[in-house]
RNA sequence: GCCGGGGUGGUGUAGCCUGGUUAGCACAGGGGACUGUGGAUCCCCUAGCCCGGGUUCAAAUCCCGGCCCCGGCCCCA
């Protein structure tokens, strides 16, 4: 027989893991809902062209692309932003603004799996479309912070950068390959300073331009320290305007009560080419080799690229497979009881007895208890053994002799105490023992 | 796409270097000892060398390729 394995970079999620994931999803979903974002879902696959429109070469390279039976070129979604843009352009351009949508679903990228990276992974994200103001940036950044807080995470920061300033910076240096420069700057934290300097020289920067880059990446920390320095580095009017926005952003974040979790890091570029202004990423210290646990930013011209009227937008995505191991490593995820509350076993093979077991189980289930019965029809000894192994606290034993008197035995597995009760009282009895 | 380390029953492993008994052990699973009372013990059973090729009288073991896992690069969540 041929053994079929999982496709590379995919995961089976077992009951314990699913319980934890659902817990995390629920916490995040509650916050999203409280911020008045509404859930949407788009198709798992779209025309490949949709994802190519955005033209980030790397994204296209990582597409899970194939031809369907009708000869259509389609791809599994690598994120939801393109689909959301498509949906917005085709049906929501005249909707009252802003449009506030969220999603919690799976994405697919054909990459080499490693720590915190799979080919199928889940993201919880939001898109806020139609708001140009800094209030919109503040809204989504605050929401991201509150989402992490809702999962119990406390030591993390959301680092905020700005594409306008980076563009300006590239212009100051006379660099044409601004994206290339941003990529390089983005790597600052991974390299030792001398390696970083070397990489910048290799990129073609002159000595004093390298110095400028080094002073740029110094622009990191609380706004009170960073903003004055940034004002010295950036002299243009547009930069001054952008810095003013950042200042306001932090004032707003204070009003949201989450300012302490946010920092400025003007060296953040983010990989996607479509970001236009404020960008941000969430980092939580860990020894798991996991980088950012979420990221986002403003993409004011993407809707246009998808054929819509110019429409400002911003959003973020939280990487579930990165967040969960971090929560787990900090003991922030509760343990979930998967075992039933009560287990019904029967003695004998007669249909009457088997029916009674099903019936008693039904009554317990109808009463809202997590109840199971021994479908295997084990011997009593083995059945108790089974219940014990799973830590099932209560067992109902149905035997012929007692049943003749209309009674069943309810056993407390921890103490071994048993009571013979009328069959119709079994729900009441079990409920009492469970303390509900 | 590139680089490094790995792949033995369901799980964890011994064996591999130095080719040669029926591939050992533990746990888990099923059954029994015990036909109406568990957590103990004993017995039995189920079940494995990732796939393909090569070398050899002989391959889990050596060689090559592929697949998958872990990690790194690129990139990103």
Short mmCIF file of C-alpha atoms (C1' of nucleotides) in Angstrom, two decimals:
data_model
loop_
_atom_site.label_atom_id
_atom_site.label_comp_id
_atom_site.label_asym_id
_atom_site.label_seq_id
_atom_site.Cartn_x
_atom_site.Cartn_y
_atom_site.Cartn_z
CA UNK A 1 0.00 0.00 0.00
CA UNK A 2 1.23 3.44 -0.84
CA UNK A 3 1.54 5.76 2.04
CA UNK A 4 0.29 9.25 1.26
CA UNK A 5 2.03 11.99 3.14
CA UNK A 6 1.07 15.55 3.78
CA UNK A 7 1.94 18.03 1.13
CA UNK A 8 5.08 19.93 2.06
CA UNK A 9 4.51 22.92 4.26
CA UNK A 10 1.03 21.88 5.38
CA UNK A 11 -0.19 20.80 8.81
CA UNK A 12 -2.74 18.50 10.31
CA UNK A 13 -4.39 20.18 13.23
CA UNK A 14 -5.36 17.84 16.03
CA UNK A 15 -8.12 18.37 18.58
CA UNK A 16 -5.87 19.92 21.26
CA UNK A 17 -4.37 22.32 18.76
CA UNK A 18 -7.73 23.18 17.27
CA UNK A 19 -9.08 24.02 20.70
CA UNK A 20 -6.23 26.44 21.26
CA UNK A 21 -6.51 27.96 17.81
CA UNK A 22 -10.20 28.46 18.24
CA UNK A 23 -9.55 30.18 21.53
CA UNK A 24 -7.09 32.56 19.86
CA UNK A 25 -9.41 33.18 16.91
CA UNK A 26 -12.30 33.89 19.27
CA UNK A 27 -10.31 36.42 21.30
CA UNK A 28 -9.18 38.24 18.17
CA UNK A 29 -12.59 38.08 16.55
CA UNK A 30 -14.21 39.65 19.59
CA UNK A 31 -11.90 42.64 19.39
CA UNK A 32 -12.38 43.01 15.63
CA UNK A 33 -16.12 43.00 16.16
CA UNK A 34 -15.96 45.56 18.95
CA UNK A 35 -14.09 47.86 16.60
CA UNK A 36 -17.07 47.50 14.29
CA UNK A 37 -15.29 45.61 11.56
CA UNK A 38 -17.48 43.07 9.77
CA UNK A 39 -16.36 39.67 8.61
CA UNK A 40 -15.99 38.82 4.95
CA UNK A 41 -14.54 35.94 3.01
CA UNK A 42 -13.46 35.81 -0.60
CA UNK A 43 -12.75 32.71 -2.71
CA UNK A 44 -9.78 30.54 -1.87
CA UNK A 45 -8.55 30.96 -5.42
CA UNK A 46 -8.73 33.73 -7.97
CA UNK A 47 -7.48 34.38 -11.45
CA UNK A 48 -3.72 34.48 -11.31
CA UNK A 49 -3.87 37.85 -13.05
CA UNK A 50 -5.48 39.36 -9.97
CA UNK A 51 -2.41 38.63 -7.91
CA UNK A 52 -0.05 39.65 -10.70
CA UNK A 53 -1.67 43.08 -11.00
CA UNK A 54 0.00 44.17 -7.86
CA UNK A 55 3.20 43.22 -9.63
CA UNK A 56 5.39 42.47 -6.65
CA UNK A 57 7.71 40.02 -8.33
CA UNK A 58 8.34 38.02 -5.19
CA UNK A 59 4.64 37.56 -4.54
CA UNK A 60 4.11 36.24 -8.04
CA UNK A 61 7.04 33.87 -7.71
CA UNK A 62 5.44 32.42 -4.59
CA UNK A 63 2.01 31.87 -6.05
CA UNK A 64 0.43 28.46 -5.85
CA UNK A 65 -0.63 28.68 -9.47
CA UNK A 66 -2.32 26.10 -11.67
CA UNK A 67 -4.65 25.67 -14.60
CA UNK A 68 -8.13 24.38 -13.86
CA UNK A 69 -10.00 21.98 -16.12
CA UNK A 70 -11.47 24.84 -18.07
CA UNK A 71 -7.99 26.10 -18.85
CA UNK A 72 -8.25 29.08 -16.50
CA UNK A 73 -5.04 30.28 -14.90
CA UNK A 74 -5.85 30.42 -11.22
CA UNK A 75 -3.91 30.74 -7.98
CA UNK A 76 -4.55 30.11 -4.32
CA UNK A 77 -4.66 33.41 -2.48
CA UNK A 78 -1.31 34.52 -1.01
CA UNK A 79 -3.14 37.11 1.07
CA UNK A 80 -6.56 38.69 1.12
CA UNK A 81 -5.72 42.23 0.15
CA UNK A 82 -5.93 41.68 -3.60
CA UNK A 83 -9.25 39.91 -3.32
CA UNK A 84 -10.60 42.59 -1.05
CA UNK A 85 -9.52 45.26 -3.51
CA UNK A 86 -11.25 43.34 -6.31
CA UNK A 87 -14.40 43.00 -4.28
CA UNK A 88 -14.36 46.63 -3.25
CA UNK A 89 -13.85 47.89 -6.79
CA UNK A 90 -16.57 45.72 -8.26
CA UNK A 91 -19.29 46.32 -5.68
CA UNK A 92 -18.48 48.78 -2.93
CA UNK A 93 -17.05 51.91 -4.50
CA UNK A 94 -20.25 53.78 -3.75
CA UNK A 95 -20.77 52.32 -0.32
CA UNK A 96 -20.69 54.69 2.67
CA UNK A 97 -17.10 55.14 3.82
CA UNK A 98 -15.22 53.80 5.50
CA UNK A 99 -15.66 50.18 4.62
CA UNK A 100 -14.42 48.10 7.55
CA UNK A 101 -13.87 44.44 6.87
CA UNK A 102 -12.07 41.65 8.67
CA UNK A 103 -11.21 38.07 7.87
CA UNK A 104 -9.74 35.05 9.58
CA UNK A 105 -8.73 32.51 7.01
CA UNK A 106 -5.98 30.55 5.33
CA UNK A 107 -3.44 31.75 2.78
CA UNK A 108 -1.03 29.94 0.51
CA UNK A 109 2.50 30.81 -0.50
CA UNK A 110 4.91 28.54 -2.27
CA UNK A 111 7.95 29.11 -0.10
CA UNK A 112 10.49 26.97 1.68
CA UNK A 113 9.00 26.13 5.05
CA UNK A 114 10.93 27.03 8.18
CA UNK A 115 10.26 28.34 11.66
CA UNK A 116 7.01 30.31 11.64
CA UNK A 117 6.54 29.77 7.95
CA UNK A 118 4.30 27.28 6.18
CA UNK A 119 2.89 27.00 2.71
CA UNK A 120 -0.62 27.10 4.09
CA UNK A 121 -1.05 29.46 6.98
CA UNK A 122 -3.77 31.51 8.60
CA UNK A 123 -4.10 35.21 9.00
CA UNK A 124 -6.49 37.34 10.99
CA UNK A 125 -6.61 40.72 9.35
CA UNK A 126 -8.58 43.84 8.65
CA UNK A 127 -8.92 46.32 5.80
CA UNK A 128 -10.19 49.83 6.37
CA UNK A 129 -11.04 51.40 3.03
CA UNK A 130 -11.95 54.97 2.18
CA UNK A 131 -10.32 56.90 5.01
CA UNK A 132 -7.34 59.09 4.17
CA UNK A 133 -6.84 60.49 7.66
CA UNK A 134 -4.35 59.51 10.30
CA UNK A 135 -7.33 58.48 12.43
CA UNK A 136 -7.68 55.45 10.18
CA UNK A 137 -4.04 54.49 10.74
CA UNK A 138 -4.54 54.94 14.46
CA UNK A 139 -7.71 52.85 14.38
CA UNK A 140 -6.05 49.84 12.76
CA UNK A 141 -2.84 50.08 14.76
CA UNK A 142 -4.79 50.32 17.99
CA UNK A 143 -6.90 47.39 16.88
CA UNK A 144 -3.84 45.30 16.18
CA UNK A 145 -2.40 46.09 19.59
CA UNK A 146 -5.68 45.29 21.32
CA UNK A 147 -5.92 42.03 19.42
CA UNK A 148 -2.61 40.85 20.83
CA UNK A 149 -3.58 42.04 24.28
CA UNK A 150 -6.80 40.06 24.03
CA UNK A 151 -4.79 36.87 23.53
CA UNK A 152 -2.88 37.60 26.72
CA UNK A 153 0.31 38.76 25.02
CA UNK A 154 1.93 41.70 26.76
CA UNK A 155 5.56 42.03 25.79
CA UNK A 156 5.40 43.05 22.18
CA UNK A 157 5.79 46.25 20.28
CA UNK A 158 4.29 47.61 17.12
CA UNK A 159 7.04 49.39 15.26
CA UNK A 160 5.92 52.12 12.95
CA UNK A 161 7.72 53.32 9.85
CA UNK A 162 6.81 55.48 6.93
CA UNK A 163 7.22 54.90 3.23
CA UNK A 164 6.98 58.58 2.38
CA UNK A 165 10.00 59.27 4.52
CA UNK A 166 11.91 56.33 3.09
CA UNK A 167 11.16 57.49 -0.44
CA UNK A 168 12.32 60.92 0.48
CA UNK A 169 15.42 59.42 1.96
CA UNK A 170 16.18 57.51 -1.22
CA UNK A 171 15.77 60.72 -3.16
CA UNK A 172 18.11 62.56 -0.82
CA UNK A 173 20.75 59.97 -1.57
CA UNK A 174 19.97 60.04 -5.25
CA UNK A 175 19.24 56.33 -5.22
CA UNK A 176 17.15 55.10 -8.12
CA UNK A 177 16.49 51.60 -6.81
CA UNK A 178 14.52 52.85 -3.84
CA UNK A 179 12.92 49.45 -3.27
CA UNK A 180 16.34 47.84 -3.22
CA UNK A 181 17.53 50.35 -0.66
CA UNK A 182 14.46 49.75 1.48
CA UNK A 183 15.01 46.04 1.39
CA UNK A 184 18.52 46.57 2.56
CA UNK A 185 17.47 48.94 5.31
CA UNK A 186 14.84 46.45 6.38
CA UNK A 187 17.64 44.00 7.12
CA UNK A 188 19.43 46.26 9.52
CA UNK A 189 18.54 44.22 12.57
CA UNK A 190 19.75 40.98 11.06
CA UNK A 191 23.26 42.12 10.28
CA UNK A 192 26.14 43.26 12.41
CA UNK A 193 26.91 46.93 11.86
CA UNK A 194 30.03 46.33 9.78
CA UNK A 195 28.24 43.79 7.60
CA UNK A 196 25.45 46.26 7.15
CA UNK A 197 27.87 49.01 6.16
CA UNK A 198 29.54 46.64 3.74
CA UNK A 199 26.20 45.73 2.20
CA UNK A 200 25.41 49.41 1.77
CA UNK A 201 28.76 50.04 0.07
CA UNK A 202 28.13 47.07 -2.20
CA UNK A 203 24.79 48.60 -3.02
CA UNK A 204 26.74 51.60 -4.29
CA UNK A 205 26.40 54.14 -1.53
CA UNK A 206 29.15 56.62 -0.83
CA UNK A 207 30.74 56.93 2.56
CA UNK A 208 28.70 59.87 3.80
CA UNK A 209 25.50 58.37 2.40
CA UNK A 210 26.20 55.28 4.43
CA UNK A 211 26.48 57.59 7.41
CA UNK A 212 23.08 58.99 6.58
CA UNK A 213 21.60 55.51 6.46
CA UNK A 214 23.13 54.78 9.83
CA UNK A 215 21.56 57.88 11.26
CA UNK A 216 18.24 56.90 9.69
CA UNK A 217 18.18 53.53 11.36
CA UNK A 218 19.00 55.28 14.61
CA UNK A 219 15.56 56.81 14.31
CA UNK A 220 14.01 54.19 16.45
CA UNK A 221 12.21 54.38 19.74
CA UNK A 222 9.66 56.53 21.48
CA UNK A 223 8.38 59.51 19.45
CA UNK A 224 9.65 62.08 21.96
CA UNK A 225 13.22 61.09 21.20
CA UNK A 226 12.88 60.14 17.57
CA UNK A 227 10.79 62.94 16.12
CA UNK A 228 13.19 65.80 16.91
CA UNK A 229 16.08 63.87 15.32
CA UNK A 230 13.94 63.01 12.33
CA UNK A 231 13.14 66.66 11.82
CA UNK A 232 16.84 67.34 11.53
CA UNK A 233 17.36 64.63 8.96
CA UNK A 234 14.31 65.39 6.84
CA UNK A 235 13.99 68.98 5.74
CA UNK A 236 11.40 68.92 2.96
CA UNK A 237 7.88 70.18 3.38
CA UNK A 238 6.30 66.82 2.57
CA UNK A 239 8.54 65.14 5.14
CA UNK A 240 7.58 67.73 7.73
CA UNK A 241 3.95 67.02 6.99
CA UNK A 242 4.47 63.30 7.32
CA UNK A 243 6.30 63.72 10.61
CA UNK A 244 3.43 65.85 11.85
CA UNK A 245 1.10 62.98 11.01
CA UNK A 246 3.24 60.54 12.95
CA UNK A 247 3.16 62.86 15.91
CA UNK A 248 -0.61 63.00 15.73
CA UNK A 249 -0.75 59.24 15.32
CA UNK A 250 0.91 58.78 18.68
CA UNK A 251 -1.38 61.33 20.28
CA UNK A 252 -4.32 59.34 18.98
CA UNK A 253 -2.80 56.07 20.14
CA UNK A 254 -2.61 57.62 23.57
CA UNK A 255 -6.32 58.33 23.38
CA UNK A 256 -6.85 54.71 22.44
CA UNK A 257 -4.87 53.75 25.54
CA UNK A 258 -2.28 51.73 23.64
CA UNK A 259 0.52 54.23 23.08
CA UNK A 260 2.98 52.29 25.23
CA UNK A 261 2.99 49.41 22.79
CA UNK A 262 3.94 51.54 19.81
CA UNK A 263 7.38 52.72 18.76
CA UNK A 264 8.77 54.57 15.80
CA UNK A 265 11.21 52.71 13.59
CA UNK A 266 11.83 54.66 10.42
CA UNK A 267 13.97 51.83 9.10
CA UNK A 268 10.90 49.65 8.58
CA UNK A 269 10.03 49.28 4.92
CA UNK A 270 7.89 46.12 4.75
CA UNK A 271 8.17 43.84 1.81
CA UNK A 272 5.10 44.65 -0.18
CA UNK A 273 5.67 47.30 -2.79
CA UNK A 274 2.18 48.72 -2.56
CA UNK A 275 2.50 50.45 0.79
CA UNK A 276 2.40 54.22 0.49
CA UNK A 277 2.71 55.83 3.89
CA UNK A 278 2.49 54.57 7.46
CA UNK A 279 3.68 50.95 7.72
CA UNK A 280 4.04 48.86 10.85
CA UNK A 281 4.96 45.46 12.14
CA UNK A 282 4.50 43.70 15.45
CA UNK A 283 7.45 42.03 17.15
CA UNK A 284 7.41 39.84 20.24
CA UNK A 285 10.75 38.70 21.63
CA UNK A 286 11.17 34.93 21.34
CA UNK A 287 13.72 32.17 20.96
CA UNK A 288 11.75 30.41 18.27
CA UNK A 289 13.27 32.20 15.34
CA UNK A 290 10.03 34.00 14.65
CA UNK A 291 10.32 37.51 13.26
CA UNK A 292 7.26 39.68 12.97
CA UNK A 293 3.97 38.32 14.23
CA UNK A 294 1.91 40.73 12.19
CA UNK A 295 2.21 43.67 9.89
CA UNK A 296 0.36 46.16 7.83
CA UNK A 297 0.22 49.66 6.50
CA UNK A 298 -1.41 52.17 4.27
CA UNK A 299 -1.91 51.42 0.60
CA UNK A 300 -3.52 54.44 -0.94
CA UNK A 301 -3.06 53.60 -4.59
CA UNK A 302 -3.83 49.90 -4.65
CA UNK A 303 -7.54 50.33 -5.32
CA UNK A 304 -6.62 52.33 -8.42
CA UNK A 305 -4.32 49.59 -9.60
CA UNK A 306 -7.33 47.28 -9.46
CA UNK A 307 -9.31 49.65 -11.64
CA UNK A 308 -11.16 51.64 -9.02
CA UNK A 309 -11.36 55.32 -8.24
CA UNK A 310 -8.42 56.53 -6.18
CA UNK A 311 -9.33 55.34 -2.70
CA UNK A 312 -7.18 55.42 0.41
CA UNK A 313 -6.94 52.27 2.49
CA UNK A 314 -5.05 50.71 5.33
CA UNK A 315 -5.01 47.38 7.10
CA UNK A 316 -2.98 44.66 8.75
CA UNK A 317 -2.70 40.92 9.13
CA UNK A 318 -1.77 38.86 12.17
CA UNK A 319 0.08 35.61 11.46
CA UNK A 320 -1.63 32.92 13.48
CA UNK A 321 1.10 30.32 13.12
CA UNK A 322 3.58 32.83 14.46
CA UNK A 323 1.44 34.13 17.25
CA UNK A 324 0.37 30.76 18.66
CA UNK A 325 3.83 29.29 19.31
CA UNK A 326 4.77 32.49 21.09
CA UNK A 327 1.63 32.40 23.24
CA UNK A 328 2.29 28.73 23.86
CA UNK A 329 5.90 29.28 24.90
CA UNK A 330 4.71 31.80 27.45
CA UNK A 331 2.01 29.58 28.85
CA UNK A 332 -0.69 31.99 27.76
CA UNK A 333 -2.94 29.37 26.22
CA UNK A 334 -5.38 27.57 28.48
CA UNK A 335 -5.53 23.80 28.50
CA UNK A 336 -8.82 22.57 27.16
CA UNK A 337 -10.76 19.56 28.42
CA UNK A 338 -11.57 17.41 25.46
CA UNK A 339 -12.89 14.51 27.48
CA UNK A 340 -16.57 14.00 28.07
CA UNK A 341 -18.12 14.92 31.40
CA UNK A 342 -19.85 11.61 31.69
CA UNK A 343 -19.45 8.17 30.20
CA UNK A 344 -22.23 5.61 29.98
CA UNK A 345 -21.34 1.92 30.06
CA UNK A 346 -23.58 -1.09 29.98
CA UNK A 347 -23.28 -4.68 31.04
CA UNK A 348 -24.57 -7.36 28.74
CA UNK A 349 -25.21 -7.53 25.03
CA UNK A 350 -28.99 -7.52 25.00
CA UNK A 351 -30.57 -4.99 22.69
CA UNK A 352 -32.69 -3.71 25.55
CA UNK A 353 -29.58 -2.82 27.52
CA UNK A 354 -27.82 -1.28 24.54
CA UNK A 355 -30.88 0.81 23.81
CA UNK A 356 -31.05 1.96 27.40
CA UNK A 357 -27.42 3.10 27.23
CA UNK A 358 -28.14 5.13 24.09
CA UNK A 359 -31.24 6.56 25.71
CA UNK A 360 -29.51 7.61 28.93
CA UNK A 361 -26.73 9.17 26.87
CA UNK A 362 -29.30 11.04 24.86
CA UNK A 363 -30.88 12.45 28.02
CA UNK A 364 -27.51 13.64 29.28
CA UNK A 365 -26.69 15.23 25.93
CA UNK A 366 -30.05 16.91 25.67
CA UNK A 367 -29.40 18.34 29.11
CA UNK A 368 -26.32 20.02 27.70
CA UNK A 369 -23.65 17.74 29.05
CA UNK A 370 -20.75 16.42 27.04
CA UNK A 371 -21.71 12.77 27.22
CA UNK A 372 -20.43 9.67 25.54
CA UNK A 373 -21.16 5.99 25.85
CA UNK A 374 -19.20 2.86 25.21
CA UNK A 375 -20.03 2.19 21.61
CA UNK A 376 -17.35 -0.49 21.64
CA UNK A 377 -19.34 -2.55 24.12
CA UNK A 378 -16.33 -3.33 26.28
CA UNK A 379 -16.50 -5.34 29.39
CA UNK A 380 -17.20 -3.26 32.46
CA UNK A 381 -13.64 -3.49 33.70
CA UNK A 382 -12.21 -2.28 30.41
CA UNK A 383 -14.82 0.40 30.08
CA UNK A 384 -13.95 1.84 33.48
CA UNK A 385 -10.32 1.61 32.51
CA UNK A 386 -11.07 3.61 29.42
CA UNK A 387 -12.99 6.26 31.34
CA UNK A 388 -10.16 6.50 33.81
CA UNK A 389 -7.53 6.93 31.13
CA UNK A 390 -9.28 9.98 29.80
CA UNK A 391 -10.07 11.35 33.20
CA UNK A 392 -13.80 11.23 32.66
CA UNK A 393 -15.16 12.21 36.08
CA UNK A 394 -18.47 10.35 36.06
CA UNK A 395 -19.55 6.98 34.73
CA UNK A 396 -23.12 5.77 34.50
CA UNK A 397 -23.36 2.00 34.69
CA UNK A 398 -26.38 0.25 33.27
CA UNK A 399 -26.84 -3.37 34.31
CA UNK A 400 -29.61 -5.81 33.78
CA UNK A 401 -30.36 -6.47 37.45
CA UNK A 402 -30.66 -2.80 38.38
CA UNK A 403 -32.51 -1.98 35.24
CA UNK A 404 -35.15 -4.52 36.17
CA UNK A 405 -35.86 -2.17 39.07
CA UNK A 406 -35.62 0.84 36.80
CA UNK A 407 -32.38 2.01 38.31
CA UNK A 408 -28.86 2.77 37.12
CA UNK A 409 -25.58 3.29 38.92
CA UNK A 410 -23.81 6.65 38.88
CA UNK A 411 -20.15 6.41 39.81
CA UNK A 412 -17.78 9.17 40.83
CA UNK A 413 -14.50 8.10 39.28
CA UNK A 414 -12.33 10.15 41.60
CA UNK A 415 -13.69 8.74 44.84
CA UNK A 416 -15.16 5.47 43.67
CA UNK A 417 -18.45 6.37 45.33
CA UNK A 418 -21.54 5.09 43.60
CA UNK A 419 -25.24 5.67 43.87
CA UNK A 420 -28.10 3.64 42.59
CA UNK A 421 -30.66 6.08 41.24
CA UNK A 422 -33.90 5.82 39.29
CA UNK A 423 -33.13 5.98 35.59
CA UNK A 424 -35.21 9.10 35.11
CA UNK A 425 -33.18 10.91 37.78
CA UNK A 426 -29.85 10.28 36.13
CA UNK A 427 -29.53 13.74 34.56
CA UNK A 428 -30.22 15.42 37.85
CA UNK A 429 -27.78 13.20 39.69
CA UNK A 430 -24.96 13.65 37.20
CA UNK A 431 -25.49 17.38 37.03
CA UNK A 432 -25.30 17.56 40.80
CA UNK A 433 -22.06 15.63 40.86
CA UNK A 434 -20.54 17.85 38.19
CA UNK A 435 -21.48 20.80 40.33
CA UNK A 436 -23.61 22.54 37.76
"C1'" G B 1 15.14 28.56 -5.96
"C1'" C B 2 19.79 27.90 -2.75
"C1'" C B 3 22.46 25.90 1.85
"C1'" G B 4 23.03 22.65 6.43
"C1'" G B 5 21.10 18.54 9.56
"C1'" G B 6 17.70 14.49 9.62
"C1'" G B 7 13.83 10.27 8.13
"C1'" U B 8 13.24 2.66 11.83
"C1'" G B 9 5.51 0.19 14.02
"C1'" G B 10 0.55 5.26 16.05
"C1'" U B 11 4.49 7.79 19.51
"C1'" G B 12 9.59 7.82 21.50
"C1'" U B 13 13.82 5.06 20.37
"C1'" A B 14 18.21 0.75 19.74
"C1'" G B 15 20.67 -1.05 15.46
"C1'" C B 16 23.78 2.39 10.74
"C1'" C B 17 30.23 4.34 11.55
"C1'" U B 18 32.70 -1.36 11.14
"C1'" G B 19 26.72 -4.66 5.44
"C1'" G B 20 25.39 -10.90 7.43
"C1'" U B 21 20.16 -14.27 13.00
"C1'" U B 22 13.11 -14.02 12.85
"C1'" A B 23 15.00 -5.47 13.11
"C1'" G B 24 15.28 -5.05 19.73
"C1'" C B 25 12.90 -2.00 23.62
"C1'" A B 26 9.20 1.26 25.94
"C1'" C B 27 4.57 3.57 25.62
"C1'" A B 28 -0.04 3.57 23.09
"C1'" G B 29 -4.02 0.33 20.67
"C1'" G B 30 -6.97 -4.56 20.61
"C1'" G B 31 -7.93 -9.11 23.34
"C1'" G B 32 -7.43 -12.37 27.57
"C1'" A B 33 -6.32 -13.93 32.91
"C1'" C B 34 -11.17 -11.55 35.67
"C1'" U B 35 -18.98 -13.96 32.91
"C1'" G B 36 -21.50 -6.65 37.33
"C1'" U B 37 -16.77 -2.49 39.09
"C1'" G B 38 -11.10 1.23 37.03
"C1'" G B 39 -6.12 3.32 38.10
"C1'" A B 40 -1.83 -2.81 39.73
"C1'" U B 41 0.23 -7.29 37.60
"C1'" C B 42 0.88 -11.10 33.95
"C1'" C B 43 0.03 -13.26 28.97
"C1'" C B 44 -1.25 -12.90 23.76
"C1'" C B 45 -2.13 -9.98 19.35
"C1'" U B 46 -1.79 -5.75 15.88
"C1'" A B 47 1.97 -2.73 13.76
"C1'" G B 48 7.95 -0.42 11.20
"C1'" C B 49 13.37 0.24 8.17
"C1'" C B 50 10.25 7.32 3.47
"C1'" C B 51 10.33 6.07 -2.09
"C1'" G B 52 13.18 4.51 -6.41
"C1'" G B 53 17.71 2.98 -8.49
"C1'" G B 54 22.88 1.27 -7.83
"C1'" U B 55 27.06 -1.59 -5.42
"C1'" U B 56 27.26 -6.61 -3.21
"C1'" C B 57 26.53 -13.55 -2.58
"C1'" A B 58 23.95 -10.32 1.02
"C1'" A B 59 21.58 -3.37 2.30
"C1'" A B 60 17.77 -0.39 7.75
"C1'" U B 61 23.24 -0.15 7.32
"C1'" C B 62 27.40 1.92 1.69
"C1'" C B 63 26.50 5.22 -3.03
"C1'" C B 64 23.07 8.28 -6.27
"C1'" G B 65 18.32 10.63 -7.18
"C1'" G B 66 13.56 12.00 -5.38
"C1'" C B 67 9.99 13.00 -1.44
"C1'" C B 68 9.15 14.70 3.44
"C1'" C B 69 10.70 16.89 8.31
"C1'" C B 70 13.80 20.55 11.23
"C1'" G B 71 16.61 24.97 10.64
"C1'" G B 72 19.02 29.03 7.72
"C1'" C B 73 19.10 32.39 3.11
"C1'" C B 74 15.65 35.01 -0.13
"C1'" C B 75 10.98 36.86 1.17
"C1'" C B 76 7.15 37.33 4.51
"C1'" A B 77 2.57 36.51 8.61
#
